[in-house]
Short mmCIF file of C-alpha atoms in Angstrom, two decimals:
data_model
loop_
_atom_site.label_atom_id
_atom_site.label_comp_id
_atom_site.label_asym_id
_atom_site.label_seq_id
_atom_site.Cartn_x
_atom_site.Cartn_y
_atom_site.Cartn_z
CA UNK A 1 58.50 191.95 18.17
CA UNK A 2 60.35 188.40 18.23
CA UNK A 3 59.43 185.90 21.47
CA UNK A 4 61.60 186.31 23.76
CA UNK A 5 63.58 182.97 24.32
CA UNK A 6 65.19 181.43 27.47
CA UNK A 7 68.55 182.60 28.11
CA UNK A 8 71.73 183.23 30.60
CA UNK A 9 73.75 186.25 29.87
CA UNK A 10 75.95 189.64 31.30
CA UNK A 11 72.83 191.91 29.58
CA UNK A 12 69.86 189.70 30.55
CA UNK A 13 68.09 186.66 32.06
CA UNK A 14 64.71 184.69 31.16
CA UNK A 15 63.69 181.64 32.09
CA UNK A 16 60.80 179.35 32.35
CA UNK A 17 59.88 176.42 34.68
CA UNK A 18 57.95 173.78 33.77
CA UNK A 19 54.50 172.87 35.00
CA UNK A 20 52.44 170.53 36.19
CA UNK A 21 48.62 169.96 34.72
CA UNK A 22 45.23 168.76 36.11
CA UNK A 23 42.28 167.94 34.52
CA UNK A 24 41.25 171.41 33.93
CA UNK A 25 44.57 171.47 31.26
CA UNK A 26 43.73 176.12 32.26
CA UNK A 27 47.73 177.15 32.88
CA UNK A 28 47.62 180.56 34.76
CA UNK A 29 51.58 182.35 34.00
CA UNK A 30 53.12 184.06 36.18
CA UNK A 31 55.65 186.28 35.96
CA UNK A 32 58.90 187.84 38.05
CA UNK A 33 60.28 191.34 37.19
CA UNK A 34 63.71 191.22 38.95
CA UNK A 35 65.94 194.14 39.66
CA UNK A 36 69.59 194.37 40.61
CA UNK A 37 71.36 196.06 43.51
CA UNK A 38 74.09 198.01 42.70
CA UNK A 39 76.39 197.42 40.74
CA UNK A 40 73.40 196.22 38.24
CA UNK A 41 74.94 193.84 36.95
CA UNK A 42 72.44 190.61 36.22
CA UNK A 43 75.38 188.22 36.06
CA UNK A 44 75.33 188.06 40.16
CA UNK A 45 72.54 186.49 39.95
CA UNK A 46 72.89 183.67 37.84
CA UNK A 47 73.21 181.51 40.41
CA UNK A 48 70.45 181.96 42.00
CA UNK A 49 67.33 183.03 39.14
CA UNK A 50 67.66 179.12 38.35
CA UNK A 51 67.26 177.97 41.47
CA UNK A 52 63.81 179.96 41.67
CA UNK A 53 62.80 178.12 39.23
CA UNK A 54 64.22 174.41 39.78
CA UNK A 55 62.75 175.33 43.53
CA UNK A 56 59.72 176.45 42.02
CA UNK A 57 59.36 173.11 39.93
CA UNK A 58 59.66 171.33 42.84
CA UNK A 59 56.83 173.07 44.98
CA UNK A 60 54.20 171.16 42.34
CA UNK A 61 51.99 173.97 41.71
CA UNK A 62 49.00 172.76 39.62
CA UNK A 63 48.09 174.70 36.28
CA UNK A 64 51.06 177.27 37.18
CA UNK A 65 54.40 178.24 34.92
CA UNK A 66 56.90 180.60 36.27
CA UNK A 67 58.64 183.34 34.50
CA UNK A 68 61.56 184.62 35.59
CA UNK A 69 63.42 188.12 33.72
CA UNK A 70 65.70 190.42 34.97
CA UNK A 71 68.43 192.71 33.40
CA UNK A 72 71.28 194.83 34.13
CA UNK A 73 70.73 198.67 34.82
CA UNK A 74 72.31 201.02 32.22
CA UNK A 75 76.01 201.34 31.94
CA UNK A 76 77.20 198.89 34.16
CA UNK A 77 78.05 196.25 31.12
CA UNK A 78 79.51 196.85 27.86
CA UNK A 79 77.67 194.86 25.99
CA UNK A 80 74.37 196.46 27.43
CA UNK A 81 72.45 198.80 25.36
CA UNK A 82 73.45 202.67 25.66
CA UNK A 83 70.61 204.69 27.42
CA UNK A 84 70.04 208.45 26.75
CA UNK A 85 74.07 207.86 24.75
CA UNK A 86 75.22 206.62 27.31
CA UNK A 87 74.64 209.23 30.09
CA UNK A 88 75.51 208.14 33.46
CA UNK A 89 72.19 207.96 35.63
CA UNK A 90 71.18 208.74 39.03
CA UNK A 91 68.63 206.24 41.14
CA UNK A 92 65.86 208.23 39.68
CA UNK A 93 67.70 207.41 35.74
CA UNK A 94 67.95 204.01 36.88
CA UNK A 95 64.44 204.06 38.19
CA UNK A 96 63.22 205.27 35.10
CA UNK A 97 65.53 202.64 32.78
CA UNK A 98 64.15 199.65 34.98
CA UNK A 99 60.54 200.68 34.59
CA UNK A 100 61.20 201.38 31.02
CA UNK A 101 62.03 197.65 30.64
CA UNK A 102 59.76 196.32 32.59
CA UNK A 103 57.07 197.78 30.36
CA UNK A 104 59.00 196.54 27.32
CA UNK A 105 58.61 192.52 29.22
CA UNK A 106 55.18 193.32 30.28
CA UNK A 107 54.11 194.75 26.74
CA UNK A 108 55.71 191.69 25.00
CA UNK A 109 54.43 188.99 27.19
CA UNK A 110 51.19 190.35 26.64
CA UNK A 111 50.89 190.51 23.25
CA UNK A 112 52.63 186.88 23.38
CA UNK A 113 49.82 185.70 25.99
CA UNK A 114 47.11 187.08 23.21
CA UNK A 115 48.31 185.31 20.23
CA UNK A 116 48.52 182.10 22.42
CA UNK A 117 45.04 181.95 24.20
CA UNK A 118 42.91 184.67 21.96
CA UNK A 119 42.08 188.12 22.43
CA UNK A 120 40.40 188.11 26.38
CA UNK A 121 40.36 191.67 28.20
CA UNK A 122 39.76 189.75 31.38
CA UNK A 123 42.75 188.63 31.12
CA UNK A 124 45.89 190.36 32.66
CA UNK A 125 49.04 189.41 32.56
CA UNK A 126 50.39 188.28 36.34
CA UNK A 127 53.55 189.76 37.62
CA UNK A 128 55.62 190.07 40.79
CA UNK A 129 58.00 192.65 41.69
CA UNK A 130 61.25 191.03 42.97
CA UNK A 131 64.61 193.66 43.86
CA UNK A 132 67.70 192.96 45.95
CA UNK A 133 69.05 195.61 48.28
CA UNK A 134 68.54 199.36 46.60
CA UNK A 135 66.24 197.24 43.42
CA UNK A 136 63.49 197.02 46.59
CA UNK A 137 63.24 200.90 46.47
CA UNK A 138 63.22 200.92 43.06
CA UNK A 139 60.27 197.89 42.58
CA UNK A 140 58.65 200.16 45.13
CA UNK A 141 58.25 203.08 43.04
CA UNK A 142 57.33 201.05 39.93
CA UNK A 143 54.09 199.69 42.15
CA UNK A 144 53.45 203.41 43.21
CA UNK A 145 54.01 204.72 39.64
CA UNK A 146 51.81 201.86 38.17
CA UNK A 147 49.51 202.45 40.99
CA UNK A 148 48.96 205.96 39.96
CA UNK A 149 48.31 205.68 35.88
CA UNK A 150 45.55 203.31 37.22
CA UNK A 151 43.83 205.63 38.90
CA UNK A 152 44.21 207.91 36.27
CA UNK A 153 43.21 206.06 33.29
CA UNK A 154 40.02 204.89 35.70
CA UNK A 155 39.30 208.50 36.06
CA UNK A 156 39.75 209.22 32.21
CA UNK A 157 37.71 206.41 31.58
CA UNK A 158 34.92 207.37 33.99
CA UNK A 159 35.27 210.85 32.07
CA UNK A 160 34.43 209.28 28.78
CA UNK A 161 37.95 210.75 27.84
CA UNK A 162 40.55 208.97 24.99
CA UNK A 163 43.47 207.56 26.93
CA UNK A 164 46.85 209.71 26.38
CA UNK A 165 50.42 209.09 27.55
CA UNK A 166 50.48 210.04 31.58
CA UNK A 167 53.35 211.24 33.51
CA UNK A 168 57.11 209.48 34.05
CA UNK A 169 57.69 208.24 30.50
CA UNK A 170 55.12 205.98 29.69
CA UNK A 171 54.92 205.06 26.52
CA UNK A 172 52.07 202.67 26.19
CA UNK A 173 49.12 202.88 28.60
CA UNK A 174 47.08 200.01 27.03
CA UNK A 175 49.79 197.34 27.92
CA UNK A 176 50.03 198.68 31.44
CA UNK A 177 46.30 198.01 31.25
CA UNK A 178 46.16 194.93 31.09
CA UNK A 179 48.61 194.12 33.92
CA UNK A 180 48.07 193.01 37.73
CA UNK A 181 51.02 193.05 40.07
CA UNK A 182 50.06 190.35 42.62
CA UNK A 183 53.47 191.09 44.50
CA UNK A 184 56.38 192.70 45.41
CA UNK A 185 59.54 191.01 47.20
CA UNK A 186 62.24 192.85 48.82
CA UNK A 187 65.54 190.71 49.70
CA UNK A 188 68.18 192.50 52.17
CA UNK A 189 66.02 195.36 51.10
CA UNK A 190 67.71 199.08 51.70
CA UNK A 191 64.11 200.90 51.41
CA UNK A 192 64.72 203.47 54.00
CA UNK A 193 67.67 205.92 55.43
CA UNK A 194 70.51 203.92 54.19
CA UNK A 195 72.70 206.54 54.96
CA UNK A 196 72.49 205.92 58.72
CA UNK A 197 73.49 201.92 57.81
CA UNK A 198 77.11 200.74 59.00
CA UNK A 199 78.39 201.06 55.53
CA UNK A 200 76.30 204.32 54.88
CA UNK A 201 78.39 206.02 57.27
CA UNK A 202 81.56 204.92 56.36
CA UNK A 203 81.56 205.50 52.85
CA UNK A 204 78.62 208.51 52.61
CA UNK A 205 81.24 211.05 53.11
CA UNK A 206 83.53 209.92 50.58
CA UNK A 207 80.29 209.70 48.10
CA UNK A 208 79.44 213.48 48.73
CA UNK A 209 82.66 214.90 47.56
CA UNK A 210 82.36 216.19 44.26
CA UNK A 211 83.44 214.53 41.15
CA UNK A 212 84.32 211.46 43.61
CA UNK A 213 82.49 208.84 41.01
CA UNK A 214 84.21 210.51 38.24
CA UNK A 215 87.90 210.44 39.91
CA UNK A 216 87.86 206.70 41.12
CA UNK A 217 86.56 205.97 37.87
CA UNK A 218 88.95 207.21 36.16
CA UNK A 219 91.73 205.81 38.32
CA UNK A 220 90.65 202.33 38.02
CA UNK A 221 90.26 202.91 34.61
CA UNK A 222 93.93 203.59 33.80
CA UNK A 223 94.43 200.55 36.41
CA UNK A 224 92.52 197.80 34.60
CA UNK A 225 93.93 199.08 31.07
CA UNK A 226 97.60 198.24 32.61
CA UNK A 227 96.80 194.93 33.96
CA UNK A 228 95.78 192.02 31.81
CA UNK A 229 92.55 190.97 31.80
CA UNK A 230 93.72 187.08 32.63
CA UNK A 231 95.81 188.87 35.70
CA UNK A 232 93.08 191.19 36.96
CA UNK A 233 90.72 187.88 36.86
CA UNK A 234 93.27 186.12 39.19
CA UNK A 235 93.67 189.27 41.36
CA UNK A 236 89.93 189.74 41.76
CA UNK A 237 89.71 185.88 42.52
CA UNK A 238 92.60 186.29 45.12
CA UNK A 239 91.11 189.38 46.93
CA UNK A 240 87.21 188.47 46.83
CA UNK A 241 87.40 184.63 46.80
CA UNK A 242 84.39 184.65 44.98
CA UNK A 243 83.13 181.94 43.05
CA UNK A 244 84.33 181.95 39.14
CA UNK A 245 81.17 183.40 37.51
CA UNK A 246 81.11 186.17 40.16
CA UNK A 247 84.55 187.10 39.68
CA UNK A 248 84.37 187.01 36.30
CA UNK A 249 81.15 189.27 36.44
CA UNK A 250 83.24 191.64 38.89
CA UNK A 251 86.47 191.98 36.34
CA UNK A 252 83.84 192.38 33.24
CA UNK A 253 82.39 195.77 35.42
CA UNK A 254 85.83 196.53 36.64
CA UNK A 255 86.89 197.04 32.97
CA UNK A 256 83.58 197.89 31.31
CA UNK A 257 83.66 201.74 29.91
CA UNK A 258 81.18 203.41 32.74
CA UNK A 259 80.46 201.08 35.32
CA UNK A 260 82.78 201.70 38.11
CA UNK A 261 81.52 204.90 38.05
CA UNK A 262 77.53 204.73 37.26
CA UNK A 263 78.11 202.52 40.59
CA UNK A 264 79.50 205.07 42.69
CA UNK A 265 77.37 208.00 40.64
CA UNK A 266 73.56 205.97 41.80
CA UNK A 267 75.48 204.70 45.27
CA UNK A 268 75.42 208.82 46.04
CA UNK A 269 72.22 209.38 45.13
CA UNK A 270 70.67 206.36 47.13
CA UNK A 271 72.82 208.68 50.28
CA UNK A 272 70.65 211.24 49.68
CA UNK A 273 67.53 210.32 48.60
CA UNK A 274 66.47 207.15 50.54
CA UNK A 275 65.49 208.69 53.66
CA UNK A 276 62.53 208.50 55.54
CA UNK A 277 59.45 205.83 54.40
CA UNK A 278 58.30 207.90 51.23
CA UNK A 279 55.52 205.73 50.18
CA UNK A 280 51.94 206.30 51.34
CA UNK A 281 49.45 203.41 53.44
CA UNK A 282 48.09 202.99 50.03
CA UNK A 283 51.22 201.73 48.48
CA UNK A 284 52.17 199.62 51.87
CA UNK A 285 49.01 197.69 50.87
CA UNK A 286 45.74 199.61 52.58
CA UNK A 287 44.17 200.03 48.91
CA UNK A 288 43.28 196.15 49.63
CA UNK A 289 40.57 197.25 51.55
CA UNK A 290 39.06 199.61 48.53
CA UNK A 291 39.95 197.22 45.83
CA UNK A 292 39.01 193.72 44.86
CA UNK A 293 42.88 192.98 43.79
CA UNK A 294 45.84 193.97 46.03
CA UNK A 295 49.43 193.58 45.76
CA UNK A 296 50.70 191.34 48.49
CA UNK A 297 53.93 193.40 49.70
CA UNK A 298 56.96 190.61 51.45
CA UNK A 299 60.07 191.86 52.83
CA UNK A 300 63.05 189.56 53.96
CA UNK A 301 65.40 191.57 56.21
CA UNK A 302 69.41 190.71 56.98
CA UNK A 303 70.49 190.22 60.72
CA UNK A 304 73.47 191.84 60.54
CA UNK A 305 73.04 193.76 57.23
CA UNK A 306 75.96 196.50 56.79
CA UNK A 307 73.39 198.29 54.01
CA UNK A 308 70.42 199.09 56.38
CA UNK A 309 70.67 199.76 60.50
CA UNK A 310 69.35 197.46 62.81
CA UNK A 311 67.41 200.77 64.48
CA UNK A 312 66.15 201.95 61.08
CA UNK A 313 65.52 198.21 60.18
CA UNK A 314 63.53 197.83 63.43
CA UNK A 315 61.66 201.03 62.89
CA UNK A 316 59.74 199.92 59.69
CA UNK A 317 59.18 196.91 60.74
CA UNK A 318 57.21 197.99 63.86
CA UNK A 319 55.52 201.14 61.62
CA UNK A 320 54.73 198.96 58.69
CA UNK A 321 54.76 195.38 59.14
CA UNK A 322 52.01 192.52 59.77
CA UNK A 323 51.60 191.45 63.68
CA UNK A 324 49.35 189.18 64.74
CA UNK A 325 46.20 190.70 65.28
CA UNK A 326 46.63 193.46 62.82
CA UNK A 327 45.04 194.17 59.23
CA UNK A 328 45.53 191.49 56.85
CA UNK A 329 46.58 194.25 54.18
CA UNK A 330 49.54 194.86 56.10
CA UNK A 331 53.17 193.91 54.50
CA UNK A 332 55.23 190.34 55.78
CA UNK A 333 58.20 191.51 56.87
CA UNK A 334 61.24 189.27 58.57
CA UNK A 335 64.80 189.25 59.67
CA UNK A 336 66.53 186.50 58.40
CA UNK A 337 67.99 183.79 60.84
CA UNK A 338 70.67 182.02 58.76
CA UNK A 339 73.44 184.60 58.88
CA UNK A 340 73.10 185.47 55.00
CA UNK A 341 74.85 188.72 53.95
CA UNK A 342 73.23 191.15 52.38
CA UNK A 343 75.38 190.14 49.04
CA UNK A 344 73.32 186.27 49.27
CA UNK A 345 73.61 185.55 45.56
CA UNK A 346 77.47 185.45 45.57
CA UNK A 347 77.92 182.41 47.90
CA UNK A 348 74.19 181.89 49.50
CA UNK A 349 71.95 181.53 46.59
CA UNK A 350 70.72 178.42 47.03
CA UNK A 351 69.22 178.89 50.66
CA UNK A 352 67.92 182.38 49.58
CA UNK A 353 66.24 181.04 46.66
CA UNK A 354 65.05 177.81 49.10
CA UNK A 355 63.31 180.95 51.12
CA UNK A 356 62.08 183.29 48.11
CA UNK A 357 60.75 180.42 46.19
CA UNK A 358 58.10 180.19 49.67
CA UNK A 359 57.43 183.52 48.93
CA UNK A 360 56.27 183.54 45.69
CA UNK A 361 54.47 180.11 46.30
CA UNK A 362 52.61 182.32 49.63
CA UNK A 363 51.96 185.09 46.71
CA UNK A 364 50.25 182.85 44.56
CA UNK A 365 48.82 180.65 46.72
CA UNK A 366 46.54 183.66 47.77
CA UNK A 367 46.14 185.16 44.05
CA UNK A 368 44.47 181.87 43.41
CA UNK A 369 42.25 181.52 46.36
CA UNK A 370 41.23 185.05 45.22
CA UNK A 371 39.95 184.05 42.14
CA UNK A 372 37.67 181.41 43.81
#
């Protein structure tokens, strides 16, 4: 496989910060797996995956470089590669497409890390878990997913028994092997009973009628093959007064083949299946107390999110967040005080990135001091 190289598009984004050296000249990478919201479409983001780094650059981290990747889900783009021919998923699909790449980075930064420094099996490869809105939910079930081949290739190992491929599609155990997931950041996260959000109970009812996805896909369809594509670009600009990449992200998945309705297709599923907390104390972070490693869970809430209820919001937070006094293991969570929507990377991205960029330095910050 070729190195991947920095780049900006609709399909995919990587970039790289640069870093700061001491004495030691012993660079440590690491590296964010970002996931969309829906739609999946990378190119609302480009905005503000630059300013993680250019915010990250300016933190001064010694002996650190920052990755950043992230890529559309299936079918929202053209230009994006088909998936199963082109079969329109639901959030488990999309689950299962995301993790599917992320293995792909993962495998490929690996082997890149290897031919760089040497063959060194204590040596994994660093990453953090970063999703916006429904991406939380699915980053979550990556870490549970990843969580659960560990165990099972520890168990296979401690049974003297050859490695084979476990579960949920994985292809390539020994890559996975050699990775650590320090973190996992939710932003405007919908991780729990969305359906009972402002905008979950407007629009759920529509979403459960059948062949809903299919029939307002087709009608915009037959709209945006009327219209030119220089007049729908105005008209989008007009009605959204977004700024001109996002609009011009918004006409491209207006017009693209299946997006409009792989949208409303996974929006229907995320109705039904992101209910109550699904995840066990073990993936909220209690396996910190049983292992020497631990992935440091932060989750950055809207005030006034129209995706997630301020009761169900509340809820979690009480259940499953860190309070003073309380286990270190236990998950950051906080509501933001800026008034940023839950869509932040179309006109906030440069304070949200200001506040994820402390994140990740918080993340690791304590990665490092664990090493010590």
């Amino acid at each position: 496989m070729s190195p991947i190289k920095p780049h900006l598009d609709s399909q995919s984004v990587y970039l790289v910060s640069s870093h700061t050296t001491s004495s030691s000249d012993l660079v440590t990478d690491y590296h964010v797996f970002f996931v969309t919201g829906n739609p999946g479409c990378i190119g609302y983001y480009h905005a503000f995956l630059p300013l993680l780094i250019s915010g990250f650059e300016d933190r001064g981290l010694l002996d650190v470089k920052l990755h950043v990747y992230g890529c559309s889900a299936a079918n929202f783009v053209d230009d994006n590669e088909k998936y199963k021919k082109g079969k329109i998923l639901g959030l488990k699909g999309q689950i299962e497409y995301m993790e599917a790449k992320w293995q792909d980075y993962v495998n490929l930064q690996s082997l890149e890390s290897r031919d760089r420094n040497g063959i060194d099996q204590r040596t994994r490869l660093k990453v953090v878990l970063m999703g916006h809105s429904v991406g939380a939910y699915m980053c979550m079930e990556i870490l549970r997913r990843w969580k659960g081949r560990e165990k099972e290739v520890s168990k296979q190992a401690a049974a003297g028994r050859p490695q084979s491929t476990i579960g949920e599609g994985v292809k390539d155990l020994e890559g996975l092997q050699g990775v650590e997931i320090v973190g996992l950041i939710g932003l405007w996260p919908t991780i729990t009973e969305i359906a009972r959000s402002p905008s979950g109970r407007r629009l759920g009812w529509m979403l459960r009628i059948p062949q809903f996805p299919l029939a307002i896909g087709v009608f915009v369809k037959v709209l945006t093959r009327v219209i030119p594509h220089s007049t729908l670009e105005k008209l989008v600009a007009l009605v959204t007064r977004f700024p001109k990449s996002a609009v011009k992200t918004t006409t491209d998945f207006l017009t693209s083949s299946q997006g409009v309705i792989q949208a409303l297709s996974m929006a229907a599923d995320e109705m039904r299946d992101i209910t109550k907390d699904r995840w066990t104390d073990e993936i909220w972070g209690m396996a910190a107390l049983f292992e020497e490693k631990h992935t440091k869970l932060l989750f950055y809430f809207g005030a006034a999110d129209h995706w997630v209820a301020d009761e169900v919001r509340d809820n979690l937070i009480s259940a499953r967040g860190y309070k003073e006094g309380d286990e270190a293991w236990k998950p950051k969570m906080w509501v933001d005080g800026n008034s940023i929507p839950h869509s932040f990377c179309i006109h906030h991205s440069s304070t949200a990135a200001m506040k994820t960029v402390g994140f990740l330095a918080d993340i690791i910050q304590a990665d490092q001091r664990s090493l010590r």
